[in-house]
Amino acid sequence: MKQAIIKKLDHELLISQKELQVDIPKAILTAREHGDLKENAEYKAAKERQTFLQARISLLQKRISDVTSLDIEKIPRDRSGLGSTLFLADIKTGKEKKFQLVFPEDVDPEAGKISGGSPIGRALMGKQEGDEVIISLPDQKIEYEVIRVNTIHDNLEGDKKTSI
């Protein structure tokens, strides 16, 4: 999980750096050739993109550093945390649902992959089997019971308990 995130971030960083170092200077040079820079939309757009890329590169470098320095051993083994998969049952209907707490770069709500910093993710952090949790959605609140928690350690060890 950690290595896949780093690889994804590194790839995005390389693409952004290439654009900043190769494509943007060409765009600025081309725009300058069109004359007056005060009313040159191409020049302004290239400069804005340059500023955006500089900020994005800085953010990507920080995320890579943060993910690289993450000590998975410090993530709890007895309750949910980053990388955990939680199996829940709606207390009213009995309908079962599965969520995995992931890095922001891996969020995929359709697949049940949610950021630990999202409202649902925060509600699920630190939960154990048997805990009840209330998930507040814009139009309703749903009460769930935690049926099972597979921590990142279980998932990394190849625990096959992945289906409901």
PDB file of C-alpha atoms in Angstrom:
ATOM      1  CA  MET A   1       0.000   0.000   0.000  1.00  0.00           C
ATOM      2  CA  LYS A   2       2.708   2.452   1.063  1.00  0.00           C
ATOM      3  CA  GLN A   3       4.992   1.671  -1.903  1.00  0.00           C
ATOM      4  CA  ALA A   4       2.122   1.956  -4.394  1.00  0.00           C
ATOM      5  CA  ILE A   5       1.278   5.431  -3.051  1.00  0.00           C
ATOM      6  CA  ILE A   6       4.915   6.540  -3.242  1.00  0.00           C
ATOM      7  CA  LYS A   7       5.165   5.243  -6.820  1.00  0.00           C
ATOM      8  CA  LYS A   8       1.974   7.095  -7.803  1.00  0.00           C
ATOM      9  CA  LEU A   9       3.164  10.337  -6.176  1.00  0.00           C
ATOM     10  CA  ASP A  10       6.646  10.010  -7.738  1.00  0.00           C
ATOM     11  CA  HIS A  11       5.060   9.573 -11.169  1.00  0.00           C
ATOM     12  CA  GLU A  12       2.895  12.664 -10.738  1.00  0.00           C
ATOM     13  CA  LEU A  13       5.923  14.582  -9.429  1.00  0.00           C
ATOM     14  CA  LEU A  14       8.016  13.670 -12.492  1.00  0.00           C
ATOM     15  CA  ILE A  15       5.236  14.711 -14.881  1.00  0.00           C
ATOM     16  CA  SER A  16       4.758  18.026 -13.052  1.00  0.00           C
ATOM     17  CA  GLN A  17       8.509  18.717 -12.966  1.00  0.00           C
ATOM     18  CA  LYS A  18       8.826  18.025 -16.702  1.00  0.00           C
ATOM     19  CA  GLU A  19       5.954  20.371 -17.457  1.00  0.00           C
ATOM     20  CA  LEU A  20       7.462  23.071 -15.228  1.00  0.00           C
ATOM     21  CA  GLN A  21      10.994  22.716 -16.605  1.00  0.00           C
ATOM     22  CA  VAL A  22      10.272  22.008 -20.286  1.00  0.00           C
ATOM     23  CA  ASP A  23       6.728  22.824 -21.387  1.00  0.00           C
ATOM     24  CA  ILE A  24       6.101  26.024 -19.417  1.00  0.00           C
ATOM     25  CA  PRO A  25       9.321  27.788 -20.515  1.00  0.00           C
ATOM     26  CA  LYS A  26       8.412  27.004 -24.150  1.00  0.00           C
ATOM     27  CA  ALA A  27       4.878  28.355 -23.633  1.00  0.00           C
ATOM     28  CA  ILE A  28       6.218  31.527 -21.988  1.00  0.00           C
ATOM     29  CA  LEU A  29       8.742  32.047 -24.806  1.00  0.00           C
ATOM     30  CA  THR A  30       6.056  31.546 -27.456  1.00  0.00           C
ATOM     31  CA  ALA A  31       3.714  33.956 -25.663  1.00  0.00           C
ATOM     32  CA  ARG A  32       6.475  36.590 -25.386  1.00  0.00           C
ATOM     33  CA  GLU A  33       6.963  36.426 -29.132  1.00  0.00           C
ATOM     34  CA  HIS A  34       3.379  37.649 -29.552  1.00  0.00           C
ATOM     35  CA  GLY A  35       4.337  41.076 -28.235  1.00  0.00           C
ATOM     36  CA  ASP A  36       2.899  43.175 -25.401  1.00  0.00           C
ATOM     37  CA  LEU A  37       2.748  41.077 -22.222  1.00  0.00           C
ATOM     38  CA  LYS A  38       0.207  43.316 -20.452  1.00  0.00           C
ATOM     39  CA  GLU A  39      -2.691  42.028 -22.531  1.00  0.00           C
ATOM     40  CA  ASN A  40      -1.267  38.667 -23.538  1.00  0.00           C
ATOM     41  CA  ALA A  41      -3.659  35.941 -22.341  1.00  0.00           C
ATOM     42  CA  GLU A  42      -1.293  33.122 -23.360  1.00  0.00           C
ATOM     43  CA  TYR A  43       1.515  34.624 -21.287  1.00  0.00           C
ATOM     44  CA  LYS A  44      -0.752  35.109 -18.257  1.00  0.00           C
ATOM     45  CA  ALA A  45      -2.075  31.542 -18.548  1.00  0.00           C
ATOM     46  CA  ALA A  46       1.465  30.122 -18.763  1.00  0.00           C
ATOM     47  CA  LYS A  47       2.593  32.143 -15.725  1.00  0.00           C
ATOM     48  CA  GLU A  48      -0.476  31.010 -13.738  1.00  0.00           C
ATOM     49  CA  ARG A  49       0.218  27.391 -14.695  1.00  0.00           C
ATOM     50  CA  GLN A  50       3.851  27.863 -13.654  1.00  0.00           C
ATOM     51  CA  THR A  51       2.763  29.118 -10.214  1.00  0.00           C
ATOM     52  CA  PHE A  52       0.287  26.245  -9.852  1.00  0.00           C
ATOM     53  CA  LEU A  53       2.926  23.653 -10.773  1.00  0.00           C
ATOM     54  CA  GLN A  54       5.453  25.094  -8.325  1.00  0.00           C
ATOM     55  CA  ALA A  55       2.899  24.773  -5.516  1.00  0.00           C
ATOM     56  CA  ARG A  56       1.831  21.287  -6.671  1.00  0.00           C
ATOM     57  CA  ILE A  57       5.441  20.057  -6.796  1.00  0.00           C
ATOM     58  CA  SER A  58       6.034  21.351  -3.290  1.00  0.00           C
ATOM     59  CA  LEU A  59       2.888  19.573  -2.056  1.00  0.00           C
ATOM     60  CA  LEU A  60       3.842  16.313  -3.800  1.00  0.00           C
ATOM     61  CA  GLN A  61       7.328  16.403  -2.276  1.00  0.00           C
ATOM     62  CA  LYS A  62       5.815  16.877   1.183  1.00  0.00           C
ATOM     63  CA  ARG A  63       3.327  14.005   0.655  1.00  0.00           C
ATOM     64  CA  ILE A  64       6.145  11.712  -0.513  1.00  0.00           C
ATOM     65  CA  SER A  65       8.139  12.633   2.584  1.00  0.00           C
ATOM     66  CA  ASP A  66       5.114  12.078   4.843  1.00  0.00           C
ATOM     67  CA  VAL A  67       4.278   8.695   3.328  1.00  0.00           C
ATOM     68  CA  THR A  68       7.921   7.579   3.301  1.00  0.00           C
ATOM     69  CA  SER A  69       8.346   8.411   6.977  1.00  0.00           C
ATOM     70  CA  LEU A  70       5.090   6.697   8.008  1.00  0.00           C
ATOM     71  CA  ASP A  71       5.903   3.927  10.475  1.00  0.00           C
ATOM     72  CA  ILE A  72       3.300   1.234   9.877  1.00  0.00           C
ATOM     73  CA  GLU A  73       4.289  -0.455  13.140  1.00  0.00           C
ATOM     74  CA  LYS A  74       2.865   2.554  15.013  1.00  0.00           C
ATOM     75  CA  ILE A  75      -0.579   1.962  13.512  1.00  0.00           C
ATOM     76  CA  PRO A  76      -2.695   0.039  16.047  1.00  0.00           C
ATOM     77  CA  ARG A  77      -3.198  -3.692  15.626  1.00  0.00           C
ATOM     78  CA  ASP A  78      -6.288  -3.929  17.838  1.00  0.00           C
ATOM     79  CA  ARG A  79      -8.528  -1.260  16.266  1.00  0.00           C
ATOM     80  CA  SER A  80      -9.083   0.513  12.974  1.00  0.00           C
ATOM     81  CA  GLY A  81      -6.528   2.902  11.559  1.00  0.00           C
ATOM     82  CA  LEU A  82      -5.023   3.809   8.210  1.00  0.00           C
ATOM     83  CA  GLY A  83      -5.176   0.805   5.881  1.00  0.00           C
ATOM     84  CA  SER A  84      -7.874  -0.986   7.882  1.00  0.00           C
ATOM     85  CA  THR A  85     -10.908  -2.594   6.285  1.00  0.00           C
ATOM     86  CA  LEU A  86     -14.073  -2.371   8.383  1.00  0.00           C
ATOM     87  CA  PHE A  87     -17.098  -4.599   7.886  1.00  0.00           C
ATOM     88  CA  LEU A  88     -20.266  -2.949   9.191  1.00  0.00           C
ATOM     89  CA  ALA A  89     -23.927  -3.896   9.617  1.00  0.00           C
ATOM     90  CA  ASP A  90     -26.696  -1.291   9.560  1.00  0.00           C
ATOM     91  CA  ILE A  91     -28.357  -1.654  12.972  1.00  0.00           C
ATOM     92  CA  LYS A  92     -31.871  -0.984  11.583  1.00  0.00           C
ATOM     93  CA  THR A  93     -31.786  -2.959   8.337  1.00  0.00           C
ATOM     94  CA  GLY A  94     -28.974  -5.453   8.854  1.00  0.00           C
ATOM     95  CA  LYS A  95     -27.525  -4.428   5.477  1.00  0.00           C
ATOM     96  CA  GLU A  96     -23.767  -4.937   5.431  1.00  0.00           C
ATOM     97  CA  LYS A  97     -21.200  -2.476   4.137  1.00  0.00           C
ATOM     98  CA  LYS A  98     -17.418  -2.488   3.804  1.00  0.00           C
ATOM     99  CA  PHE A  99     -15.083   0.512   4.061  1.00  0.00           C
ATOM    100  CA  GLN A 100     -11.320   0.728   3.778  1.00  0.00           C
ATOM    101  CA  LEU A 101      -9.441   3.664   5.330  1.00  0.00           C
ATOM    102  CA  VAL A 102      -6.891   4.818   2.744  1.00  0.00           C
ATOM    103  CA  PHE A 103      -4.500   7.656   1.884  1.00  0.00           C
ATOM    104  CA  PRO A 104      -6.203  10.585   0.115  1.00  0.00           C
ATOM    105  CA  GLU A 105      -4.491   9.527  -3.137  1.00  0.00           C
ATOM    106  CA  ASP A 106      -6.331   6.187  -3.084  1.00  0.00           C
ATOM    107  CA  VAL A 107      -9.849   7.424  -2.350  1.00  0.00           C
ATOM    108  CA  ASP A 108     -12.520   5.636  -4.389  1.00  0.00           C
ATOM    109  CA  PRO A 109     -15.947   6.019  -2.721  1.00  0.00           C
ATOM    110  CA  GLU A 110     -17.593   3.633  -5.199  1.00  0.00           C
ATOM    111  CA  ALA A 111     -15.200   0.891  -4.033  1.00  0.00           C
ATOM    112  CA  GLY A 112     -15.618   1.811  -0.358  1.00  0.00           C
ATOM    113  CA  LYS A 113     -12.116   3.331  -0.136  1.00  0.00           C
ATOM    114  CA  ILE A 114     -12.357   6.461   1.989  1.00  0.00           C
ATOM    115  CA  SER A 115      -9.850   8.880   3.428  1.00  0.00           C
ATOM    116  CA  GLY A 116      -9.230   8.653   7.145  1.00  0.00           C
ATOM    117  CA  GLY A 117      -9.667  12.434   7.222  1.00  0.00           C
ATOM    118  CA  SER A 118     -13.139  12.402   5.664  1.00  0.00           C
ATOM    119  CA  PRO A 119     -16.224  12.646   7.919  1.00  0.00           C
ATOM    120  CA  ILE A 120     -16.952   8.922   7.495  1.00  0.00           C
ATOM    121  CA  GLY A 121     -13.282   8.054   7.919  1.00  0.00           C
ATOM    122  CA  ARG A 122     -13.021  10.044  11.148  1.00  0.00           C
ATOM    123  CA  ALA A 123     -16.117   8.265  12.489  1.00  0.00           C
ATOM    124  CA  LEU A 124     -14.534   4.875  11.745  1.00  0.00           C
ATOM    125  CA  MET A 125     -11.026   5.572  13.090  1.00  0.00           C
ATOM    126  CA  GLY A 126     -10.152   3.703  16.256  1.00  0.00           C
ATOM    127  CA  LYS A 127     -13.143   1.343  16.126  1.00  0.00           C
ATOM    128  CA  GLN A 128     -13.091  -2.294  17.206  1.00  0.00           C
ATOM    129  CA  GLU A 129     -15.309  -5.284  16.574  1.00  0.00           C
ATOM    130  CA  GLY A 130     -18.637  -4.800  18.378  1.00  0.00           C
ATOM    131  CA  ASP A 131     -18.428  -0.995  18.489  1.00  0.00           C
ATOM    132  CA  GLU A 132     -21.375   1.039  17.281  1.00  0.00           C
ATOM    133  CA  VAL A 133     -20.762   4.017  15.040  1.00  0.00           C
ATOM    134  CA  ILE A 134     -23.034   6.738  13.710  1.00  0.00           C
ATOM    135  CA  ILE A 135     -22.236   7.918  10.209  1.00  0.00           C
ATOM    136  CA  SER A 136     -23.720  11.309   9.435  1.00  0.00           C
ATOM    137  CA  LEU A 137     -24.619  11.882   5.811  1.00  0.00           C
ATOM    138  CA  PRO A 138     -26.107  15.114   4.445  1.00  0.00           C
ATOM    139  CA  ASP A 139     -29.646  13.720   4.489  1.00  0.00           C
ATOM    140  CA  GLN A 140     -29.503  11.067   7.228  1.00  0.00           C
ATOM    141  CA  LYS A 141     -27.637   9.418  10.060  1.00  0.00           C
ATOM    142  CA  ILE A 142     -26.993   5.697   9.885  1.00  0.00           C
ATOM    143  CA  GLU A 143     -26.075   3.577  12.890  1.00  0.00           C
ATOM    144  CA  TYR A 144     -23.753   0.682  12.206  1.00  0.00           C
ATOM    145  CA  GLU A 145     -22.241  -2.091  14.270  1.00  0.00           C
ATOM    146  CA  VAL A 146     -18.646  -3.014  13.481  1.00  0.00           C
ATOM    147  CA  ILE A 147     -18.718  -6.714  12.567  1.00  0.00           C
ATOM    148  CA  ARG A 148     -15.022  -7.105  11.869  1.00  0.00           C
ATOM    149  CA  VAL A 149     -11.869  -5.019  11.501  1.00  0.00           C
ATOM    150  CA  ASN A 150      -8.950  -6.112   9.354  1.00  0.00           C
ATOM    151  CA  THR A 151      -6.081  -3.789  10.247  1.00  0.00           C
ATOM    152  CA  ILE A 152      -3.329  -2.803   7.832  1.00  0.00           C
ATOM    153  CA  HIS A 153      -1.221  -5.477   9.512  1.00  0.00           C
ATOM    154  CA  ASP A 154      -3.839  -8.148   8.719  1.00  0.00           C
ATOM    155  CA  ASN A 155      -4.110  -6.875   5.144  1.00  0.00           C
ATOM    156  CA  LEU A 156      -0.322  -6.833   4.651  1.00  0.00           C
ATOM    157  CA  GLU A 157      -0.009 -10.342   6.057  1.00  0.00           C
ATOM    158  CA  GLY A 158      -2.461 -11.522   3.393  1.00  0.00           C
ATOM    159  CA  ASP A 159      -5.435 -12.119   5.672  1.00  0.00           C
ATOM    160  CA  LYS A 160      -8.072 -13.596   3.361  1.00  0.00           C
ATOM    161  CA  LYS A 161     -11.050 -12.281   5.387  1.00  0.00           C
ATOM    162  CA  THR A 162     -11.981  -9.704   2.751  1.00  0.00           C
ATOM    163  CA  SER A 163     -15.552 -10.608   1.882  1.00  0.00           C
ATOM    164  CA  ILE A 164     -18.670  -9.866   3.854  1.00  0.00           C
TER     165      ILE A 164
END
